[in-house]
Every structure is written in structure tokens, then in C-alpha cells.
Amino acid sequence: MRTLIVDDSSFLRQYLRQLLEKMDIACEEASDGLAALEKLREAGGYDLMLCDVNMPGMDGLACVQQLRTAGLHPEMKVMMVTTEADHSFIHQAFDNGADEFLMKPFGPQSLREKLVLLGFPIAA
Amino acid sequence: MDELTKEFLAESLEGLDRMERCLTELESHPDDAALLGEIFRSVHTIKGTTGFLGFKRLETLAHRGENLLGALREGRLIANEEIISGLLQLLDGLRGILQLIETTGGEGERKTDDDHVLIALLNGLAEGGPQKPVAPMVKAAEPVDAQVTAQAAAAADKTLRIDVEVLNRMMNLVGELVLTRNQILQTTLSADNFPKLARRLDAVTADLRETVMQARMQPVGQLFGKFPRMVRDLARTCGKQVRIEFYGQDTGLDKSLLEAIKDPLTHAVRNAVDHGVETPGDRLLARKPAEGVIKLKAYHQSGSVVVELIDDGAGIRIPRVLEKALERGLITEQQVASMTEREVLQLVFLPGFSTAATVTSVSGRGVGMDVVKLNIEKVGGSVELESRAGVGTTLRMRVPLTLAIVPALIVQSGGQSFCLPQGALAELVYIPRREAAQAFERIGDAELYRLRDRLLPMVWLDRLLTLDGHEERMQQETHGFYLAVLESEGCRFGLIVDDLLAPEEIVVKPLSAVLREIGLFSGATVLGNGTLALILDVAATAERAGVRAEVEEPVATASVAVAELGSRSGSFLIFEGAGEGASSGFRRERMALPLEAVERIESVPVGQVEFAGGKALLQYRGELLPLEDMDGTLLDLAAKGSATLATVLICRRPGPLGAQAGQRVGMVVRRVLDVSNGTLMEEDVEVCDQRLAMVKEKLTVVHQGFLGPLQSQPAQRQHWGAVA
């Protein structure tokens, strides 16, 4: 399984990567929406994109919208990683084509639950 | 501390730096959505990530800040001065906690922390009510503040962002290097293509060095970032209106140098706000806009980076500087008369100088411009000051581009190689052996070389380092002497070495503790021929050799000397005086007196000299004349019988200075030699407490007591005495 982590905070990318790799999930990173789209255009094969909302340049909402409008990798799941402050944007995110959301701060357990919810087989 | 927490700290502190820059800009553009977005994100990211690490205090504070910023971002509130001040306090609060985490590993939960006051303020602002300023309540990190600043190497400072392109180029060059090495390994010295390979290796290495240095270059703008906020706060405290402008923020400077000039520059900016720019009232009176402008300019100039700090304030008041310098005993009344404006300005850099009329909390606490100068000089830079009354002051700091590789001249002494940093090297002089005896002057223990009418203390490197075989080499050497004229921290001296080798760009390597303890070397390097060479610390060498700093700036001194050449020339009476041990006839020295001070030359039988209270007196034309007998000449003569004639110069002390002025005195000398024209040497070459004159191309000690009032020294120094 391969994931793309999109977040402007290198701390968060590192944190997510540590959690995911412990679950045997491969990770790649992008620091904003534009970089993520570029990666997605170049190469496919991702099963999941974990996407922050508030980012400089292109934010998470616009990123998802462009991704879905362009019809890039329709099979790939998108999970928004948000905070309470972004909560009002959740509905818009779903409208734009996100599949799930994960509220910060989160630990391994809630991440695992959300992954299972999305239908990924995660070893305990 | 684990990697994640470190990453968090570096990222958060970086975000806060960005927020700080944006906040000051927000003042002039309160509805700029991009700025608000950036500020919001800084706090938002902290808020979003801190929860993972469980820093509750930080999270609460960031959360409140986020609320206020959210209202601003959505346009429910407009950023006014009050709100910006509140946000700056939030910034300080957050930064305080982050620094606390950095130093202690935890965010602390002390009762003294006034988070709730700050939170109340932020809540109030978010609700839009007018708030009472809660001025100095952000003390989040106060107890460890000192520690925090001491630990200057904060997480954000230890990391470096490098352009990927530069990194790629580096990698390519390293690849080239490996290829070239492989080729060299397979060839022999005699192979035809060896010269080609060697050239190639040279080119690749040079490129690689260039690229690595480029990677270390950081824009000076990084340093400027915190100044708008600082200037704003300071100006408020001082009741002034000051704006700061930046030019050349992209100018690159080595990371370590950037760190080195940070504190001096900060201090100088504080100074400019506190002392440079006038109050709005004073400015209006002077027909200037109420708001003062401080400009920070950075640019490259011939291998160094120049940072200029320009204010349009009142300028430095020369009389005030002089007054202060006199009060502090940094200069004497006599010196004042001959000082140029430029020289007076240099006084500001002397230790213990501060012109602030009152000690303020901003500056003027004993840490002065001397520290600025010292810190800049420590990294091989220099500082200049220009000031025009009513127009403003410019402080110019010049620092080298990098510290790791310096151009140096390789010299040899006692069979070993040493490096002299080019920055300190003023010129090289070759003195042929047959001219040496004439060119070197000896005053007491000090050896001097006269270089274009200026006296240069000479330091023999091998003697200073007590290398073996100095005497033998002196005998055997058939060629002359190589003199490297070195300048550092106001000292100027000639270093005598056995041989000059090539100039080289040397890579500075740190010294082992054992070598460092010698205190004369600043580093070591490996030379092109594979041998080791120590890098001479010029300032330390000067100190060890006892070379004193010149008071004036070299350039200024030269012009003064030239200007005064006319007035200080005159006729001198030359006689044989004596140095140490003269009574036993070992050393006799030529001495001189200004001819106008000598009234008559008398020959007196020693028997006529009377002694009273240990002092020699002579009945001379009805008055009792005190005799100055500097080295026991009288006793020597008296031993030969009372009829022996003593030569006495009847002199009059110049008036009207001091109690002894105008008084006649008899000077017992061994022999009058000559009367001749000569030139009094400038004062800064005082190797000892004596003045020197050039008479008949020879250096001669001039008796202090009989020079004009400007040159005369305090009475207790009026001894012939031997040279120190």
C-alpha cells in the first residue's frame, strides 16, 4: 500500500510517516497542493492521499477539487487531515471529493480506525 | 529530545519569525489577506501540531490566538494597533514557551506564568471590545531568558535550508572528483596525460569549493527580519517615530558570519533608534519629517560584504564626544587640540565610552560601540563611522565573505612555515644586509625601522617563538631581511622572517588544545607541498611582542605627521647622554634638546657644585641653579678631582605650563656633539616615554622637559633615564 502525505508542516509529515511505516505502509510526501498534484500527474499508484487543509500556495480543498475535476486516479482515496478550526470546511471537502477526514491531534489508534473505515486491511 | 520534537521546535520558531515579519507589515496594510493568511497559518500550525506532543500550555495559547486571527482573516475584525500589539504579545508568549521547551524539554507550569492574562487579552480583542494594555506581562520565559540567549544555537539556527540546485551541483562535482581520482590512480607521474589530469583536478576542486561556499551563503535579509519589530517597540519606548528600510536583503553571507554579526548589528540598530534619531518634536524643529528613517543596506564589495546602518538623526555631537572622552580619561587635553573630526569619531569605539546623557533601558548600559567593533574585528571585519551634524550617522561594517578559507602569505622562519593572513598584511619590505645597520634604529631594548618617516617596531618571529638557531642565522645569512608590515587592532609592526614563500588560499583548521595554549596562533593549515603551517594571530603577536596600539587611525596619523612636519622641525643641540649602565661606560646614547631651550653652554669645575638634600646645585650668576645629573656624570667627574670641568647646559623650561615653567635648570652632560636641524617624530611611535627626533638621519632621544607646552609630559616623567 502506498500513500501520499500532503502537509506544509514537516513535523506532521514526519509524524504521519512514522505512524504509517509502522503499519507497513509506504509513504511519499508533498509540502503543498501544487506539489501534490505534480506528483500525482507524474506517477500514479497511490492508494491514499492524506491531505492537510490550510497550506500556503494551494490549500487542501483546491487540491482535492482539481484532482477530482481532472479525473486523476479516481480509485485513490482522499482523507483530509484537519483541525477544529477547519471544521467548517469539511462539508466543502466532501463536496469536492474527499472520502474521509481525520482530526488533529490524532494517535495511531484513530488513524488505524479511519484507515479501516476506508476499507484498507491494516494488520493489528 | 527526540527528532520529532526538534523538528516541531525548528518549524514553529521559523513560523513565528515569519509571523513577526508579517505583523510589522500588517501595520501598514491592515487588510492584506495574504499577510493575514500567513500569520494565521503560523499560529494554526503550532496549534495543530502541538496537540501531538501534548504541550497543553502552548496549545491553549495558540488556540486563543487562532480565534482572534480567524476573526481577522474572515474580516469580522480589522487589525488595529491594539490588536497588533496583542498579537505581538502572543508571539512573545509562544516563543517563550518554545524556548522553554528547547532548554528544559518541558513547557513548565509555573504559577508566575501569566498565560491567563494574555488569554484574557486575546479573548477580549477577539470580541472586539477596547482593551486596557497589559503591557509587560509576557514573562513566559523570563526565568530562563538568560539561559535561552546563552544557548544561542537554537534549533532553528542549527539547520540550514539549501537550494536543491546547489546541492545537485555539489553532487555532480563530487562525482567529477571521484572520476578524476580514479584516473589519477591508474596513471603514473610520468604518463603523458598527467598534467592534464592535474589541471582537471584543480578545476574541479575550485568549482566544488565555490559551490560548497555558496551553499553556506545565507541572505542577510534573515538577520533583518526581526528588526522592524524591535525598532517599532524601541521607538515606542523612547517616544519616537522611526521607520526601518532594507536594501540588498538578498546579499549572501556565510552562515557562521551571519551569526557573528547578529549581535553587533542588533546593538547598532538599538543605538540608532535610541541615540541617533531625534524625538518628533526635535525633528520638526530641525525641519525634518517627524518620522525618522533608519536604512540597512547590504552589498558586496571586493570580496567582502558591507552592511551599512544609516540614520537621518542628529548626528554625533563632536564636542559632546570630546567632553566625555576627557571625563573618562580616554584622551588628554593636549591631544584634543590636534585631533581631526574623524579621529574624534573613532573615540566612540574605545572601551568604556558611552555618550548617552542618561542611562536608558534601551542602550547605554556599559555595553557600547567598542563591543560592536570588537565583535566585527573578531571575524576579520572592520567598522567605520561617519557622521554629519543634523544630517545623520552612517555605521559601516565590513566582513569577509567566509572564514573557512582565507588568502594568506606563507613565510618561513627558523626552518618552519607560517601563514600571515592577507587581511592583516599591509606591505612587504626587503632590507639588504648592507643597509640593515643604517635602517634599524635601536632605542633601549626596542628595535625600530624607519619606513617612509614613520617608525615601525620590529618583531623577529624566530626570536619571539624562541626557535633554535636565531644567532647562527643572523651570522650566516647572506641575504637581507624580509619585513612583513602587519596591522591589527590598531597595532602596526614589522615582522622579520627568513623568507617569503608564495601566497596561498589556505583552509583554516582548528588547533589542538596544546597549540592553542601558546596563544600566538589562530589555526593551522596544510600547505600545497604537504607540510603543516601555523596561522599567526597578528593581534596576539603584537601583544606578545609588546607593540602598543596607535591611538589615531593610521591614515589620519600620516596626514597629521606630514602637516606638522614644518612646525616641528627645528634646530637641536646634540650631546652625549647615557643609557643604562652608562656610569660604567657601556652605552652612550645620542640625545638632543631643542636649541631654543638652551641659553648657554658652561664649563664648570666640579668642585663648584654644591650638594643639598641629595640634590646638586650650582651658583650661577647670582642664582642657585638646580642641576640635573641624569646618570651620575657628576660623580664620575668628581672622582677625577675637583678641578675637572663639567659641561653644563643652561636651559630654561618652556612656559607657562606647570610650576616649573620658566625656571632655569642646569643640565650636566658628558659631551656636546653638534648642533643640527632635525624633525620631531610624531608621538604615536612612543615606544617608551620619550620623544624622538630625526637629526642628521639618526634617531635621537629628545629630553621631555624642554619641549613646547603641547608636547611636554607631566613633571614626574622628566627623567633622562634609560629606555624602558
mmCIF file of C-alpha atoms in Angstrom, chain B residues 305-427:
data_model
loop_
_atom_site.group_PDB
_atom_site.id
_atom_site.type_symbol
_atom_site.label_atom_id
_atom_site.label_comp_id
_atom_site.label_asym_id
_atom_site.label_seq_id
_atom_site.Cartn_x
_atom_site.Cartn_y
_atom_site.Cartn_z
ATOM 1 C CA VAL B 305 30.145 42.117 2.448
ATOM 2 C CA VAL B 306 29.380 45.637 3.585
ATOM 3 C CA VAL B 307 26.464 46.288 5.886
ATOM 4 C CA GLU B 308 25.596 49.941 6.318
ATOM 5 C CA LEU B 309 23.364 51.326 9.004
ATOM 6 C CA ILE B 310 22.270 54.835 8.093
ATOM 7 C CA ASP B 311 20.083 57.047 10.224
ATOM 8 C CA ASP B 312 18.830 60.520 9.419
ATOM 9 C CA GLY B 313 19.153 61.676 13.002
ATOM 10 C CA ALA B 314 21.041 64.485 14.643
ATOM 11 C CA GLY B 315 24.471 63.057 14.018
ATOM 12 C CA ILE B 316 27.137 62.605 16.627
ATOM 13 C CA ARG B 317 27.954 65.764 18.516
ATOM 14 C CA ILE B 318 31.714 66.202 18.378
ATOM 15 C CA PRO B 319 32.026 68.488 21.430
ATOM 16 C CA ARG B 320 29.996 66.050 23.483
ATOM 17 C CA VAL B 321 32.241 63.176 22.447
ATOM 18 C CA LEU B 322 35.343 65.127 23.382
ATOM 19 C CA GLU B 323 33.878 66.158 26.700
ATOM 20 C CA LYS B 324 33.016 62.591 27.502
ATOM 21 C CA ALA B 325 36.357 61.218 26.397
ATOM 22 C CA LEU B 326 38.151 63.761 28.583
ATOM 23 C CA GLU B 327 35.898 62.994 31.501
ATOM 24 C CA ARG B 328 36.605 59.299 31.157
ATOM 25 C CA GLY B 329 40.304 59.972 30.798
ATOM 26 C CA LEU B 330 40.434 58.391 27.377
ATOM 27 C CA ILE B 331 42.323 61.343 25.914
ATOM 28 C CA THR B 332 44.246 64.282 27.322
ATOM 29 C CA GLU B 333 43.604 67.992 26.828
ATOM 30 C CA GLN B 334 46.762 68.173 24.776
ATOM 31 C CA GLN B 335 45.539 65.557 22.347
ATOM 32 C CA VAL B 336 42.251 67.356 21.785
ATOM 33 C CA ALA B 337 43.885 70.289 20.039
ATOM 34 C CA SER B 338 45.433 68.163 17.344
ATOM 35 C CA MET B 339 42.538 65.796 16.694
ATOM 36 C CA THR B 340 40.586 65.805 13.474
ATOM 37 C CA GLU B 341 36.842 65.279 13.441
ATOM 38 C CA ARG B 342 37.375 61.813 12.030
ATOM 39 C CA GLU B 343 39.665 60.899 14.870
ATOM 40 C CA VAL B 344 37.191 62.193 17.405
ATOM 41 C CA LEU B 345 34.512 59.932 15.950
ATOM 42 C CA GLN B 346 36.803 56.945 16.415
ATOM 43 C CA LEU B 347 36.771 57.618 20.165
ATOM 44 C CA VAL B 348 33.263 56.256 20.250
ATOM 45 C CA PHE B 349 34.756 52.809 19.717
ATOM 46 C CA LEU B 350 37.040 52.997 22.745
ATOM 47 C CA PRO B 351 36.136 50.691 25.611
ATOM 48 C CA GLY B 352 34.169 52.385 28.347
ATOM 49 C CA PHE B 353 32.772 55.100 26.152
ATOM 50 C CA SER B 354 29.099 55.958 26.049
ATOM 51 C CA THR B 355 27.685 59.357 25.180
ATOM 52 C CA ALA B 356 24.118 58.764 26.208
ATOM 53 C CA ALA B 357 23.297 61.597 28.551
ATOM 54 C CA THR B 358 21.137 59.290 30.615
ATOM 55 C CA VAL B 359 21.284 55.573 31.001
ATOM 56 C CA THR B 360 18.183 54.240 29.345
ATOM 57 C CA SER B 361 16.768 50.762 29.357
ATOM 58 C CA VAL B 362 17.404 50.609 25.647
ATOM 59 C CA SER B 363 21.098 51.183 25.454
ATOM 60 C CA GLY B 364 23.797 52.825 27.465
ATOM 61 C CA ARG B 365 24.480 50.147 29.980
ATOM 62 C CA GLY B 366 28.185 49.986 29.588
ATOM 63 C CA VAL B 367 27.993 47.797 26.546
ATOM 64 C CA GLY B 368 28.966 50.191 23.859
ATOM 65 C CA MET B 369 30.266 50.559 20.386
ATOM 66 C CA ASP B 370 33.551 49.045 21.491
ATOM 67 C CA VAL B 371 31.802 45.690 21.668
ATOM 68 C CA VAL B 372 30.393 46.186 18.193
ATOM 69 C CA LYS B 373 33.850 46.931 16.867
ATOM 70 C CA LEU B 374 35.441 44.069 18.769
ATOM 71 C CA ASN B 375 32.942 41.504 17.549
ATOM 72 C CA ILE B 376 33.248 42.581 13.952
ATOM 73 C CA GLU B 377 37.028 42.590 14.149
ATOM 74 C CA LYS B 378 36.972 39.145 15.685
ATOM 75 C CA VAL B 379 35.704 37.724 12.418
ATOM 76 C CA GLY B 380 38.224 39.693 10.410
ATOM 77 C CA GLY B 381 35.978 42.632 9.630
ATOM 78 C CA SER B 382 36.234 46.350 10.215
ATOM 79 C CA VAL B 383 33.951 49.152 11.335
ATOM 80 C CA GLU B 384 33.782 52.775 10.206
ATOM 81 C CA LEU B 385 31.716 55.653 11.441
ATOM 82 C CA GLU B 386 30.683 58.758 9.562
ATOM 83 C CA SER B 387 28.527 61.470 10.949
ATOM 84 C CA ARG B 388 27.296 64.884 9.914
ATOM 85 C CA ALA B 389 25.669 67.197 12.379
ATOM 86 C CA GLY B 390 21.955 67.446 11.721
ATOM 87 C CA VAL B 391 22.086 65.044 8.775
ATOM 88 C CA GLY B 392 22.718 61.685 10.356
ATOM 89 C CA THR B 393 25.170 58.937 11.070
ATOM 90 C CA THR B 394 26.419 56.036 8.990
ATOM 91 C CA LEU B 395 27.953 52.972 10.553
ATOM 92 C CA ARG B 396 29.708 50.788 8.026
ATOM 93 C CA MET B 397 30.574 47.210 8.875
ATOM 94 C CA ARG B 398 32.740 45.228 6.533
ATOM 95 C CA VAL B 399 33.046 41.478 6.929
ATOM 96 C CA PRO B 400 34.757 38.847 4.799
ATOM 97 C CA LEU B 401 32.571 36.501 2.773
ATOM 98 C CA THR B 402 33.750 33.442 4.570
ATOM 99 C CA LEU B 403 36.007 32.358 7.381
ATOM 100 C CA ALA B 404 36.878 28.851 6.341
ATOM 101 C CA ILE B 405 39.226 29.744 3.506
ATOM 102 C CA VAL B 406 41.458 32.782 3.758
ATOM 103 C CA PRO B 407 44.117 34.184 1.487
ATOM 104 C CA ALA B 408 47.446 34.132 3.271
ATOM 105 C CA LEU B 409 51.105 34.708 2.652
ATOM 106 C CA ILE B 410 53.343 31.815 3.547
ATOM 107 C CA VAL B 411 56.593 32.855 5.203
ATOM 108 C CA GLN B 412 59.479 30.945 6.654
ATOM 109 C CA SER B 413 61.224 31.428 9.937
ATOM 110 C CA GLY B 414 63.622 29.104 11.676
ATOM 111 C CA GLY B 415 63.051 26.474 9.012
ATOM 112 C CA GLN B 416 59.289 26.369 9.630
ATOM 113 C CA SER B 417 56.409 27.738 7.595
ATOM 114 C CA PHE B 418 53.895 30.191 8.938
ATOM 115 C CA CYS B 419 50.838 31.808 7.413
ATOM 116 C CA LEU B 420 50.183 35.534 7.641
ATOM 117 C CA PRO B 421 46.553 36.401 6.870
ATOM 118 C CA GLN B 422 46.494 38.750 3.891
ATOM 119 C CA GLY B 423 43.907 40.904 5.618
ATOM 120 C CA ALA B 424 46.456 41.988 8.189
ATOM 121 C CA LEU B 425 49.318 42.364 5.744
ATOM 122 C CA ALA B 426 49.965 45.967 4.746
ATOM 123 C CA GLU B 427 53.176 45.635 2.762
#
